[in-house]
Coordinates of C-alpha atoms and ligand atoms in Angstrom, one line a residue:
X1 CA 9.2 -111.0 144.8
X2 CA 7.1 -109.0 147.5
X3 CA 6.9 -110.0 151.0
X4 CA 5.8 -108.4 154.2
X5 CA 7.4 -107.3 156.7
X6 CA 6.1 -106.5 160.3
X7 CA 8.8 -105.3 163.0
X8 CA 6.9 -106.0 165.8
X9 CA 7.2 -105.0 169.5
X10 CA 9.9 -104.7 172.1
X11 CA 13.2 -105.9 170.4
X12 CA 11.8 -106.1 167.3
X13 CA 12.4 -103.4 165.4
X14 CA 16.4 -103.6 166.3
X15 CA 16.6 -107.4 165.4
X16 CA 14.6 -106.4 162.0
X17 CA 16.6 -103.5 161.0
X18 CA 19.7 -105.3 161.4
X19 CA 18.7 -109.2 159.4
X20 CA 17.4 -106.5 156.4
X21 CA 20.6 -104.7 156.6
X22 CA 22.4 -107.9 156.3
X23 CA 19.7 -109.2 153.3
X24 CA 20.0 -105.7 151.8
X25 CA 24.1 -106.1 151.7
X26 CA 23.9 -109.6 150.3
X27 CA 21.6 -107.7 147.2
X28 CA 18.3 -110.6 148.4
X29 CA 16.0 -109.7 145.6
X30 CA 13.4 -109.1 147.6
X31 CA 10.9 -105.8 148.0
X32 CA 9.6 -105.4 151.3
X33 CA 6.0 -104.0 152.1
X34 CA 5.8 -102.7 156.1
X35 CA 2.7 -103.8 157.9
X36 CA 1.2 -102.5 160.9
X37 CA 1.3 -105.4 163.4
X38 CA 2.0 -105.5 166.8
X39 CA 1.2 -104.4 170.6
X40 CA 1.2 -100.7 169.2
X41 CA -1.4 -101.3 166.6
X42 CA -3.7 -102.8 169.3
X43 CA -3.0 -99.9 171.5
X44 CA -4.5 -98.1 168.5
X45 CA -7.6 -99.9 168.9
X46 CA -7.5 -103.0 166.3
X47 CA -8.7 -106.0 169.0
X48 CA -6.5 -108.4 166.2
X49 CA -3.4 -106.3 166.9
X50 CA -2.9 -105.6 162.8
X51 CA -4.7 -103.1 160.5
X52 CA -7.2 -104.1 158.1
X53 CA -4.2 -102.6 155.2
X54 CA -1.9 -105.4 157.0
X55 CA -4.4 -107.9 156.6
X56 CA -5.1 -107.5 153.2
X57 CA -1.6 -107.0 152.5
X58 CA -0.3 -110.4 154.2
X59 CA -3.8 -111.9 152.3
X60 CA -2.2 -111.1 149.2
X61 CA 1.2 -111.4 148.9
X62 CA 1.3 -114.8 151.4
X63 CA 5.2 -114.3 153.2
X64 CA 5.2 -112.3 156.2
X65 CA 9.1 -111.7 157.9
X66 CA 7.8 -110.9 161.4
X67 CA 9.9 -109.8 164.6
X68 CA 8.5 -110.9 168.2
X69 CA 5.6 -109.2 169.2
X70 CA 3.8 -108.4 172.5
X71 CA 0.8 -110.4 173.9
X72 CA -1.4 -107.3 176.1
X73 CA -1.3 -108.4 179.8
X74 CA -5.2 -108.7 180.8
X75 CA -8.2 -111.2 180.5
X76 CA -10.0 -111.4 177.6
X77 CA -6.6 -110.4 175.1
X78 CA -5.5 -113.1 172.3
X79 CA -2.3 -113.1 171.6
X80 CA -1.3 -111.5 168.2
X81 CA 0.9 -114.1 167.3
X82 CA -1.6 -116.9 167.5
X83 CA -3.9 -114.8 166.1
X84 CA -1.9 -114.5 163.1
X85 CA -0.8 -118.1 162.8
X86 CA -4.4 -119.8 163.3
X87 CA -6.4 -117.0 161.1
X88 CA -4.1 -117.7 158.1
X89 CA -4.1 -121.8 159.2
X90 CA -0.1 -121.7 159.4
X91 CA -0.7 -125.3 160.5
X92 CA 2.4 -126.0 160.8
X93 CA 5.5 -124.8 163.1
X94 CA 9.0 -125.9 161.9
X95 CA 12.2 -125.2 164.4
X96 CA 15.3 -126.8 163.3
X97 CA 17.8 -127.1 166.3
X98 CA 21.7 -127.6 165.2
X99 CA 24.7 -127.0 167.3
X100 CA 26.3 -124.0 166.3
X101 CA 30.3 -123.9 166.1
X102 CA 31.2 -121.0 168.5
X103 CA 28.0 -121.4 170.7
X104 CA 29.0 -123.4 173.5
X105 CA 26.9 -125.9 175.2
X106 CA 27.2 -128.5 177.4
X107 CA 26.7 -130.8 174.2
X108 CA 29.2 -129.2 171.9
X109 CA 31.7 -129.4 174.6
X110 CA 31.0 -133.4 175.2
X111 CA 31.7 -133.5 171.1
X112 CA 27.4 -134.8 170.6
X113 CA 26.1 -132.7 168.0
X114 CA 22.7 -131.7 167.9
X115 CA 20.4 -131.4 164.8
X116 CA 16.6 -132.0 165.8
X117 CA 13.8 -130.3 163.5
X118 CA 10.4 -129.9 166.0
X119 CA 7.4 -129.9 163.8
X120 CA 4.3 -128.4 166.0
X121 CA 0.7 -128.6 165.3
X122 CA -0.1 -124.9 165.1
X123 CA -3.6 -124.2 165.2
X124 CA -5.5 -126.9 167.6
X125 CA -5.1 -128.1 171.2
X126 CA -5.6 -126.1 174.1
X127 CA -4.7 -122.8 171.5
X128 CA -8.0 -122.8 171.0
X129 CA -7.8 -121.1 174.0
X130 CA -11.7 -122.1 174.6
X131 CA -12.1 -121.8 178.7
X132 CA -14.9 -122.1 180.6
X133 CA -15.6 -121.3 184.2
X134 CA -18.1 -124.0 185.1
X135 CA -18.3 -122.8 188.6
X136 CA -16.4 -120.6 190.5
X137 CA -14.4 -123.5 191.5
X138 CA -14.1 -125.2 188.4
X139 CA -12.3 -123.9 185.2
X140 CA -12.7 -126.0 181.7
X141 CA -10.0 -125.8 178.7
X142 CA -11.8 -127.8 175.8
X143 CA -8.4 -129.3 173.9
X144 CA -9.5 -129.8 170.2
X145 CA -7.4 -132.3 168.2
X146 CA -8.7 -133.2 164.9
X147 CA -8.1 -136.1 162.3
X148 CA -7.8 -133.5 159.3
X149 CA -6.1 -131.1 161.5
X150 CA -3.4 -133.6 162.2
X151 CA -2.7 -135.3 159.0
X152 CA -2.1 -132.0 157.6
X153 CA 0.6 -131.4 160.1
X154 CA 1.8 -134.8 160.2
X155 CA 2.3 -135.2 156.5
X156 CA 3.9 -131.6 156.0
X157 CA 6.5 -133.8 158.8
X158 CA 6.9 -136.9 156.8
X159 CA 7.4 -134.8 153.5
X160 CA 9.9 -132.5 155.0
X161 CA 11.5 -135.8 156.6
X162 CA 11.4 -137.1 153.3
X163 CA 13.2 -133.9 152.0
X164 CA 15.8 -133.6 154.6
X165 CA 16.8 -137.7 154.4
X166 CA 16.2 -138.2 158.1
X167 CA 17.5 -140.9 159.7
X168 CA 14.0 -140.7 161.9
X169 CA 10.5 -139.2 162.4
X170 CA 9.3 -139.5 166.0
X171 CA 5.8 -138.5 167.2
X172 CA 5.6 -137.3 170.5
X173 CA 2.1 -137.9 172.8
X174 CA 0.8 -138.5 175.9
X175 CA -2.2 -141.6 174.2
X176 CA -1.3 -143.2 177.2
X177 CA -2.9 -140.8 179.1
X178 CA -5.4 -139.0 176.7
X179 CA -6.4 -141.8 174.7
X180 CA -9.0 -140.2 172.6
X181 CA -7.6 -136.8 171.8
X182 CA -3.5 -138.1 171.6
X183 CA -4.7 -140.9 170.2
X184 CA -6.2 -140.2 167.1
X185 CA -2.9 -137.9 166.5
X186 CA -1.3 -140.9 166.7
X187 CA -3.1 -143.0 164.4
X188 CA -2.6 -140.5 162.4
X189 CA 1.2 -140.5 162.3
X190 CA 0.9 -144.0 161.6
X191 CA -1.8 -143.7 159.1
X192 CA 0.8 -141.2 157.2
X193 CA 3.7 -143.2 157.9
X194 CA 2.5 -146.2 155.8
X195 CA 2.8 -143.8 152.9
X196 CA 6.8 -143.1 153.5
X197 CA 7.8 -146.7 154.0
X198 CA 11.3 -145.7 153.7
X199 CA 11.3 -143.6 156.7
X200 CA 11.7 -145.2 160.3
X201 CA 8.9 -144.2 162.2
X202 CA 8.1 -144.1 165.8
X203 CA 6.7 -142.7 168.5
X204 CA 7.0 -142.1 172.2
X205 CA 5.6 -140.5 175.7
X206 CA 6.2 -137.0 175.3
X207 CA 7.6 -136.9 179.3
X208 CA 10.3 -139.8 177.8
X209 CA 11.2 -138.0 174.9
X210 CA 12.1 -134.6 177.0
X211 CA 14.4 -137.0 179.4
X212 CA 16.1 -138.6 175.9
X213 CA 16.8 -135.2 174.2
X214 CA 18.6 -134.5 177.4
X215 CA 20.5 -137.5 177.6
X216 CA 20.7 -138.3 173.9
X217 CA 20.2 -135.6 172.0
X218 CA 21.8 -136.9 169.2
X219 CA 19.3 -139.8 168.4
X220 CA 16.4 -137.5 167.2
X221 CA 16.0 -136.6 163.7
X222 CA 12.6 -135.2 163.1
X223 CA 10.1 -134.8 165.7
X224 CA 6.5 -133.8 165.5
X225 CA 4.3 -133.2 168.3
X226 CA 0.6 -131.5 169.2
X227 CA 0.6 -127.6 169.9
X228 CA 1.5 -127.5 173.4
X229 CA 3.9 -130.2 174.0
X230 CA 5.7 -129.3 170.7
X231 CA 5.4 -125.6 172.1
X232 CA 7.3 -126.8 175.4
X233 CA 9.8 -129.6 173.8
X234 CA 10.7 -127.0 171.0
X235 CA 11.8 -124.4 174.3
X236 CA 13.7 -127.7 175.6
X237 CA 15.2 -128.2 172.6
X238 CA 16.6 -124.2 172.1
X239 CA 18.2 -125.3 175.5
X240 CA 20.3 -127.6 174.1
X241 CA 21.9 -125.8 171.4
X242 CA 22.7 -122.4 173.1
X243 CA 19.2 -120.7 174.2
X244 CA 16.2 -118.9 172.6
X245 CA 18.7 -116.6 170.7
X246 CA 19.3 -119.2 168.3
X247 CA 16.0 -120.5 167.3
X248 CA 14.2 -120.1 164.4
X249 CA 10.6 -120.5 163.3
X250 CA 8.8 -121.4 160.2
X251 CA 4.8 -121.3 160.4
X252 CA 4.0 -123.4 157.2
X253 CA 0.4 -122.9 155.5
X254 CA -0.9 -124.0 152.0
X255 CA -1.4 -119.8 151.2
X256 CA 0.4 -117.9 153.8
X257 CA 3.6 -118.8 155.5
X258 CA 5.4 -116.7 158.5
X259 CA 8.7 -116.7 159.6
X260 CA 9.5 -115.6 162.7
X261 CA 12.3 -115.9 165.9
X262 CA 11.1 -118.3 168.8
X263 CA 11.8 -115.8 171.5
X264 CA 9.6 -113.2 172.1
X265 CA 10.2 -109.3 172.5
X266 CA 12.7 -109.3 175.5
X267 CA 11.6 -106.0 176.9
X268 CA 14.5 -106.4 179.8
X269 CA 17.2 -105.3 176.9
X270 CA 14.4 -103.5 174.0
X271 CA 16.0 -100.4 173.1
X272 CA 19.3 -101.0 173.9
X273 CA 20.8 -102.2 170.3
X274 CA 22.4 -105.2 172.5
X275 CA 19.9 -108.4 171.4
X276 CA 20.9 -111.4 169.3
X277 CA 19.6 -111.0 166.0
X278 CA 20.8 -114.9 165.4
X279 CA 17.5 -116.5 165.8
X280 CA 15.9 -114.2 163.4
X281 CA 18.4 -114.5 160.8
X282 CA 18.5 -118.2 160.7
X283 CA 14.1 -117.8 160.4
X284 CA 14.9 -115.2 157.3
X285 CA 17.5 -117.7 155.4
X286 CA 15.2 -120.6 156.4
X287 CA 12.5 -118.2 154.3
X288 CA 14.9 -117.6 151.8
X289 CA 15.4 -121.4 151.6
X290 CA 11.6 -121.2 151.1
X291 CA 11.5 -119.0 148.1
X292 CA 14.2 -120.5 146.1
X293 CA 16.4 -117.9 147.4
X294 CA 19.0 -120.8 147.9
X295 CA 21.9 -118.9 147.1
X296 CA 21.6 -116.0 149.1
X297 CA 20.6 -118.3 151.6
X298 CA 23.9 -120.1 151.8
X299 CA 26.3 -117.3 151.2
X300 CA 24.5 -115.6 154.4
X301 CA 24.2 -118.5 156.6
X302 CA 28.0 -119.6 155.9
X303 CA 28.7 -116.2 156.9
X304 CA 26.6 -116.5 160.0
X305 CA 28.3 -119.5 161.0
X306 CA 31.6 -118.2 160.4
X307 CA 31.1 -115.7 162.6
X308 CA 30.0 -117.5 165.9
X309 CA 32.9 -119.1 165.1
X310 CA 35.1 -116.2 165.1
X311 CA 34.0 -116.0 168.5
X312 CA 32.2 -112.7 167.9
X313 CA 29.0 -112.9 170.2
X314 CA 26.5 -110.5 171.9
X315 CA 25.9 -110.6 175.2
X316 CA 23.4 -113.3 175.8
X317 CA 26.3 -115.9 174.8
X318 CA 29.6 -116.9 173.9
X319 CA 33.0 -116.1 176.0
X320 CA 32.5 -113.8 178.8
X321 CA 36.4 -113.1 178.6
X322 CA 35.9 -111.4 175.1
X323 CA 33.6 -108.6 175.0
X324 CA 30.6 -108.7 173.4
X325 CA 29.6 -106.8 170.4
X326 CA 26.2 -105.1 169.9
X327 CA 23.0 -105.5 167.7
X328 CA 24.8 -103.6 164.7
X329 CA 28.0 -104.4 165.4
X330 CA 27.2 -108.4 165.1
X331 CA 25.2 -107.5 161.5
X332 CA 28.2 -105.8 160.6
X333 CA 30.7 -108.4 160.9
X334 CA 28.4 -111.0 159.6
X335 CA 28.2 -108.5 156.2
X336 CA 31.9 -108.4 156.4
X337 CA 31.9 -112.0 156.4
X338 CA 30.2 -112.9 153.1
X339 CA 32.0 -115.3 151.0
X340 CA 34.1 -116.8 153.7
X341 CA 33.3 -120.2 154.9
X342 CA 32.8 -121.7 158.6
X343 CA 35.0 -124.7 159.3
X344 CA 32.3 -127.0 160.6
X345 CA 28.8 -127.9 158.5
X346 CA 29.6 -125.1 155.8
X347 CA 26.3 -124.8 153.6
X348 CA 26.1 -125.8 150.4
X349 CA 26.0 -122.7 147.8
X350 CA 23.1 -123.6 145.2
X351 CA 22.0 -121.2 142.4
X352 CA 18.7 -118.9 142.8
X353 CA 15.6 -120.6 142.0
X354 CA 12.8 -118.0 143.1
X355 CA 9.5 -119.5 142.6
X356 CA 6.8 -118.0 141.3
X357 CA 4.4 -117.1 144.2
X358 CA 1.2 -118.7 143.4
X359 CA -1.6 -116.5 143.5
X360 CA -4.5 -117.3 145.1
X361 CA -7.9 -116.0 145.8
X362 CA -10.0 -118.1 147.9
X363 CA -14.0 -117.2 147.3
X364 CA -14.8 -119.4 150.8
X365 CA -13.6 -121.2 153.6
X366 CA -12.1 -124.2 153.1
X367 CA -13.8 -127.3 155.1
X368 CA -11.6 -130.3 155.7
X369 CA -13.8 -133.2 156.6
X370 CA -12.6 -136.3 156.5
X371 CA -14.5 -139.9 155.7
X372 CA -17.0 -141.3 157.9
X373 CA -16.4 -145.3 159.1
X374 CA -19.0 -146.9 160.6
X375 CA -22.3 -145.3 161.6
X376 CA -22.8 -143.3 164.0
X377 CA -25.0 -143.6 166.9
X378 CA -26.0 -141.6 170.0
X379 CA -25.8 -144.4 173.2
X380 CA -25.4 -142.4 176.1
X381 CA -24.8 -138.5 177.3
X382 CA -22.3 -137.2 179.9
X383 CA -23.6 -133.6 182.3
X384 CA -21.3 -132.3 183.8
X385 CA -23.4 -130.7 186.9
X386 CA -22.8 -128.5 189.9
X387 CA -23.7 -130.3 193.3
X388 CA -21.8 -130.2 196.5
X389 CA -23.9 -133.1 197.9
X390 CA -22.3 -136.4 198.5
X391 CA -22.0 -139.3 195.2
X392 CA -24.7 -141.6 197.1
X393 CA -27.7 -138.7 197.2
X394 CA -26.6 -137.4 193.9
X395 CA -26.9 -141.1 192.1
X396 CA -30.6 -141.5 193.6
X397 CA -32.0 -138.1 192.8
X398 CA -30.0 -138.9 189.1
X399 CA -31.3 -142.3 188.6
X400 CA -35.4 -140.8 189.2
X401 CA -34.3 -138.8 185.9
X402 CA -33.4 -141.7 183.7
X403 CA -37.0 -142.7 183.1
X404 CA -37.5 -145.8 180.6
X405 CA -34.6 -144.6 178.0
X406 CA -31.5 -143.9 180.2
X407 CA -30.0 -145.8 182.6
X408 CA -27.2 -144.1 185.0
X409 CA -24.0 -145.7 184.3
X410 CA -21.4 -143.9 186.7
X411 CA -20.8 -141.0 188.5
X412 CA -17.3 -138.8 188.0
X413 CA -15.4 -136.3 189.8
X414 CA -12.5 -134.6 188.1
X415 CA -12.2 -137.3 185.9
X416 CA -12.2 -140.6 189.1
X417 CA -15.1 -142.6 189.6
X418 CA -16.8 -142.2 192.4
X419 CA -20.2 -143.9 191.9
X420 CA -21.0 -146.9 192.0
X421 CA -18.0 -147.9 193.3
X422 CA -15.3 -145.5 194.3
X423 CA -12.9 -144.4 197.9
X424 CA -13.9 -141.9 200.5
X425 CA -10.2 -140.4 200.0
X426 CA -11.4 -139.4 196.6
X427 CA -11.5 -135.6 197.3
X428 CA -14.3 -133.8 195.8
X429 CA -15.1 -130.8 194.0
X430 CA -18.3 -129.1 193.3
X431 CA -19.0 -130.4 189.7
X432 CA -19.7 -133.7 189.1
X433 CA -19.7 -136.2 185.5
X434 CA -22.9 -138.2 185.5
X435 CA -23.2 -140.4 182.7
X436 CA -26.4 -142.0 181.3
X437 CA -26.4 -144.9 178.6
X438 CA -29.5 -146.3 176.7
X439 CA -31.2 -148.4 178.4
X440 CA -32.6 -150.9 175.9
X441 CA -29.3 -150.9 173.9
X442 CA -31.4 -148.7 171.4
X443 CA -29.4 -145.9 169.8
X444 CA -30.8 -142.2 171.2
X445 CA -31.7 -139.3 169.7
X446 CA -30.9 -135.4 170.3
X447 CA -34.7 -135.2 171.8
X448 CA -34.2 -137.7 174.2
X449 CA -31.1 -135.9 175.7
X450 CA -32.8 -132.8 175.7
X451 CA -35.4 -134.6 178.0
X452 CA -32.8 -135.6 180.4
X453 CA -31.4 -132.2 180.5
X454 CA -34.5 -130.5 181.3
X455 CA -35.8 -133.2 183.7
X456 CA -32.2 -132.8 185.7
X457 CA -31.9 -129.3 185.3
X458 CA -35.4 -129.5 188.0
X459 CA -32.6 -130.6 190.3
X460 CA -29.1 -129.3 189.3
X461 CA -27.3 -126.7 187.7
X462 CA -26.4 -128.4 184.2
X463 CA -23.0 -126.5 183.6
X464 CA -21.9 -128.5 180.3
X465 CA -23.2 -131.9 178.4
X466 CA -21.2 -134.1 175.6
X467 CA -22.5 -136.8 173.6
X468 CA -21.5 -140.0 174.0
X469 CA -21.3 -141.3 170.1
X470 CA -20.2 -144.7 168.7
X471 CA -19.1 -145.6 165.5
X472 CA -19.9 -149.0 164.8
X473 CA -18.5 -150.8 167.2
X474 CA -15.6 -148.0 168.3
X475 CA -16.9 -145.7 171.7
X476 CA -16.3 -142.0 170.7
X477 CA -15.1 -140.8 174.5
X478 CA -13.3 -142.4 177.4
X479 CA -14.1 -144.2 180.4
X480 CA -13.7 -142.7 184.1
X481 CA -10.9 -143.5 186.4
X482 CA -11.6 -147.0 187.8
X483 CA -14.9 -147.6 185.9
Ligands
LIG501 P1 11.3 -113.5 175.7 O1 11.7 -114.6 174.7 O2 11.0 -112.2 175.2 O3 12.5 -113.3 176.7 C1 13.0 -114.4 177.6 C2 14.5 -114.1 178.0 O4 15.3 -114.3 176.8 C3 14.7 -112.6 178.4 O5 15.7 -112.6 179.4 C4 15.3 -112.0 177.2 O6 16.1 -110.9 177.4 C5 16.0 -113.1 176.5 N1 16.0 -113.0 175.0 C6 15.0 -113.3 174.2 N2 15.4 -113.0 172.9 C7 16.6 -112.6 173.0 C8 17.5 -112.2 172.0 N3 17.2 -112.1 170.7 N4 18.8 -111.7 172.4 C9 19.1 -111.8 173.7 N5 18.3 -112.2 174.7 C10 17.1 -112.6 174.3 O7 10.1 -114.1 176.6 P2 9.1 -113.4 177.6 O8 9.9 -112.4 178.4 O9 8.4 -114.5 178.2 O10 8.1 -112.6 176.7 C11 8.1 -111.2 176.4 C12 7.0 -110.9 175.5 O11 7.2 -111.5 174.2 C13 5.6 -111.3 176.0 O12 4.6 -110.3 175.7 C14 5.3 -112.5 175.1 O13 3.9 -112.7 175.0 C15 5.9 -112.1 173.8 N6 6.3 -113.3 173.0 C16 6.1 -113.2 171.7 C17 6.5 -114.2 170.8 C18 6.4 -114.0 169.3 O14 6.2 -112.9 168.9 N7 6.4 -115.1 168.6 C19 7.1 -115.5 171.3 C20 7.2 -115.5 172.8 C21 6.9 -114.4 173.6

C-alpha cells in the first residue's frame, strides 16, 4: 500500500523523519511517495501551497501522513492546511484525547482518567473564511452550516460511537444563541441519533461543556461539534491530557483521508531535533488503525506507551528532575521498546488486515442536496444598508420605498432592534438591517426585491441583501433582538 507523505514546514520534517524511522523499524508495509506541500512550495509560487504532482498524487492514492505546516502571515493567504482538508472534503476531524501513563496532569494526579474523542465539522462555518468589509466600520464573516454538510459529520460521529461502544455522544452548540445556523446542526444530531437508538445521546451549550470537561472530564465519551467550537474545545481538551504534544488528528473523507498532529510547526524549537514527535505518532498508528495495519499499530503504540512511562520525555513535558531526551533519541527508545508492554491500558495486538484501497475516479463534483419539506416562498427581504442617520429618519425615507408590495417590518443595528421600538442606549454603527415583508400576505418574487433594491439604492448605499424564505409554515431566518 502507497501513501503520501508531505513533511511540511517548521518542525516538520524532524517529527516526520523520526515516526518513519520508528514505522520503518517496526517493517509497516507501507511505500511512501514524498509530496511537495508546505510554506516552501508557496514560496515557490503555487498560491495552494502544493504542486500540481502533489495534487495528483494525494488524488490518487487517497492517504496523505502530513507534518504541521505554515500558514503565510499576510491578507489575502489561505491556510494550506484548510486548503487541503476542504478541497479533498475531509469532512470530518477526529482527536481522541486519553491520559497518557507518564504524562502528568492535573487529572492523572487526582486518579480521573481522561478519554474524550472530539469529532469537528471540517469544511463549513466561519472556515469558509468568506469576509466582507461592508463599510469601513463594519466587517461581515458569512458562517455556512448545512443540513448535508452536518449529517455527514454527525453520522461519521454516531458510527464511530457506535464502533468505539461509547458510553455517550454529546453535540456541542450554541442554538440558544444562533438558532438557525446551530440549530439545524442540532436537529441534525437528533435526526441521526434516532438511527443509533442504543447510544445515549445528548447535547449541550458549547460554553457548559468547556466548564464540564474541566470539572468532569471523565463524563464525556464522544463529542461532536461545528468547525470552530470543535477547533477551540479540541485545544481545551489537549490541555487536559498533557498539551498539544500529544494530540492527534484524523481528517476523515469518503476518498481522501489526512492524518496529521494538532500542533502546528513550532518555529520557537524547528531545527533543533528537541520537539515531541508523540502527537504525530499517535495520528500515524491512528492511520495505521485506518488501513488494517492493526498489528503494527499495537506493537508501536504499546511501545509508545511504555515509554512515557519509563519516564523518558522531551522537553515540553514530563519530570524536569530527569533530563530530557531529544527528537531521535525519544524515536530511538520507543524502537527499542517494541514488544514490551505499558502497565496501564496496554493495546490489544490484532493481526494485519490491510484493506484494499478502493480506487476511485470521480468524473464530477459531487452535489449533496438534501429533500425539500414544505414549499418555499419569498415573504420578505433583509438590506443591510450604510446610513449614519438616526433609526426615526431612516424608517421614513424606508417606508416611501415599500410602495404597495412591502411593508417595513423593523429596523436593526448589529443585530438589536431599534425601530419601531428600541432604547436610545442602543449604540449605533453605520450599517443598518431594514427588513421589508409582503404586504398583502402574498408570497414575493426575485423581481419585486430587485425593485426595492433599486428604489432604496436612490437613497442608500445597499452593502448586502438576504432573502427572507419560508417553508410552509417554518421562517427560514431569525428575528432581531427585542422584535
Ligand atoms: P504551534 O502548535 O506550532 O506551537 C504552539 C506552542 O507549542 C509553541 O510553544 C511550540 O513550541 C509548542 N509545540 C507545538 N508542537 C510541539 C511539539 N511537537 N513538541 C514540543 N513543543 C511543541 O502553534 P503556533 O505557534 O500558533 O503556530 C505556528 C505555525 O503553525 C503557524 O504558521 C500556524 O499557522 C501553523 N499551524 C499549522 C497547523 C497544521 O499544520 N495542522 C496547526 C496549527 C498551526
Amino acid at each position: 500500500m502507497k501513501i503520501a507523505v508531505a513533511k511540511g514546514d517548521g518542525i516538520g520534517p524532524e517529527i516526520m523523519d523520526a515516526v518513519l524511522r520508528i514505522f520503518e523499524a517496526n517493517k509497516v508495509p507501507l511505500e511512501y511517495e514524498f509530496v511537495d506541500m508546505g510554506k516552501w512550495v508557496f514560496d515557490k509560487g503555487f498560491s495552494n501551497g502544493m504542486t500540481p504532482e502533489a495534487q495528483k498524487a494525494i488524488e490518487s492514492l487517497g492517504l496523505l501522513f502530513k507534518g504541521p505546516m505554515e500558514t503565510p502571515k499576510g491578507k489575502g493567504v489561505k491556510s494550506i492546511n484548510v486548503t487541503a482538508r476542504k478541497t479533498w472534503n475531509t469532512f470530518a476531524n477526529k482527536r481522541v484525547f486519553q491520559s497518557l501513563h507518564g504524562v502528568d496532569t492535573v487529572f492523572s494526579k487526582a486518579g480521573i482518567p481522561i478519554d474524550i474523542t472530539v469529532v469537528r465539522e471540517n469544511i463549513e462555518d466561519t472556515y469558509g473564511g468568506i469576509e466582507h468589509m461592508l463599510t469601513h466600520d463594519v466587517a461581515l464573516s458569512r458562517r455556512m452550516i448545512t443540513r448535508p454538510g452536518s449529517l455527514q459529520v454527525i453520522r461519521y460521529a454516531f458510527e464511530m460511537a457506535k464502533q468505539k461502544k461509547a458510553r455517550r455522544i454529546t453535540c456541542g452548540h450554541k442554538a440558544n444563541i444562533m438558532k438557525i445556523t446551530d440549530g439545524l446542526f442540532l436537529d441534525c444530531f437528533y435526526e441521526v441519533a434516532k438511527e443509533y437508538p442504543e447510544l445515549k445521546a445528548d447535547d449541550i451549550i458549547v460554553d457548559d461543556l468547556c466548564m464540564k470537561l474541566v470539572t468532569k472530564p471523565d463524563s464525556f465519551d464522544v463529542v461532536v461539534l461545528t468547525n470552530l467550537q470543535g477547533d477551540i474545545v479540541s485545544d481545551l481538551c489537549a490541555g487536559l491530557v498533557g498539551g498539544l504534544g500529544f494530540a492527534p488528528s484524523a481528517n476523515i473523507g469518503d476518498h481522501i483521508s489526512i492524518f496529521e498532529a494538532v500542533h502546528g510547526t513550532a518555529p520557537d524549537i524547528a531545527g533543533k531535533n528537541i520537539a515531541n514527535p508523540t502527537a504525530l505518532l499517535l495520528s500515524g498508528i491512528s492511520m495505521l488503525m485506518h488501513v488494517g495495519l492493526t498489528e503494527n499499530a499495537g506493537i508501536i503504540e504499546n511501545a509508545l506507551l511504555y515509554t512515557l512511562e519509563s519516564g523518558i520525555h522531551t522537553g515540553d513535558f514530563g519530570d524536569k528532575s530527569k533530563p530530557s531526551v531529544n527528537t531521535t533519541e525519544f524515536a530511538d527508545a520507543v524502537i527499542s521498546n517494541f514488544g514490551k508492554q505499558p502497565v496501564v491500558n496496554p493495546k490489544p495486538i490484532m493481526p494485519n488486515k490491510p484493506g484494499t484501497p478502493t480506487p476511485f475516479k470521480l468524473q464530477q463534483n459531487a452535489m449533496m442536496e438534501s429533500k425539500e419539506e414544505g414549499n418555499e416562498t419569498i415573504v420578505g427581504v433583509d438590506f443591510f444598508i450604510e446610513s449614519n442617520e438616526q433609526p426615526q429618519s431612516i424608517a421614513v425615507k424606508c417606508e416611501r420605498h415599500g410602495g404597495v408590495k412591502f411593508k417595513l417590518i423593523n429596523i436593526s443595528n448589529r443585530g438589536t432592534q431599534v425601530w419601531p421600538t428600541g432604547s436610545v442606549y442602543t449604540n449605533l454603527v453605520n450599517v443598518y438591517n431594514v427588513r421589508f415583508e409582503t404586504l398583502d400576505g402574498e408570497p414575493l418574487n426575485q423581481q419585486d426585491i430587485l425593485g426595492l433594491y433599486i428604489s432604496l439604492s436612490g437613497n442608500f448605499k445597499v452593502c448586502s441583501s438576504e432573502l427572507l424564505n419560508q417553508w410552509g409554515e417554518r421562517k427560514g431566518y431569525s428575528l432581531a433582538q427585542g422584535q
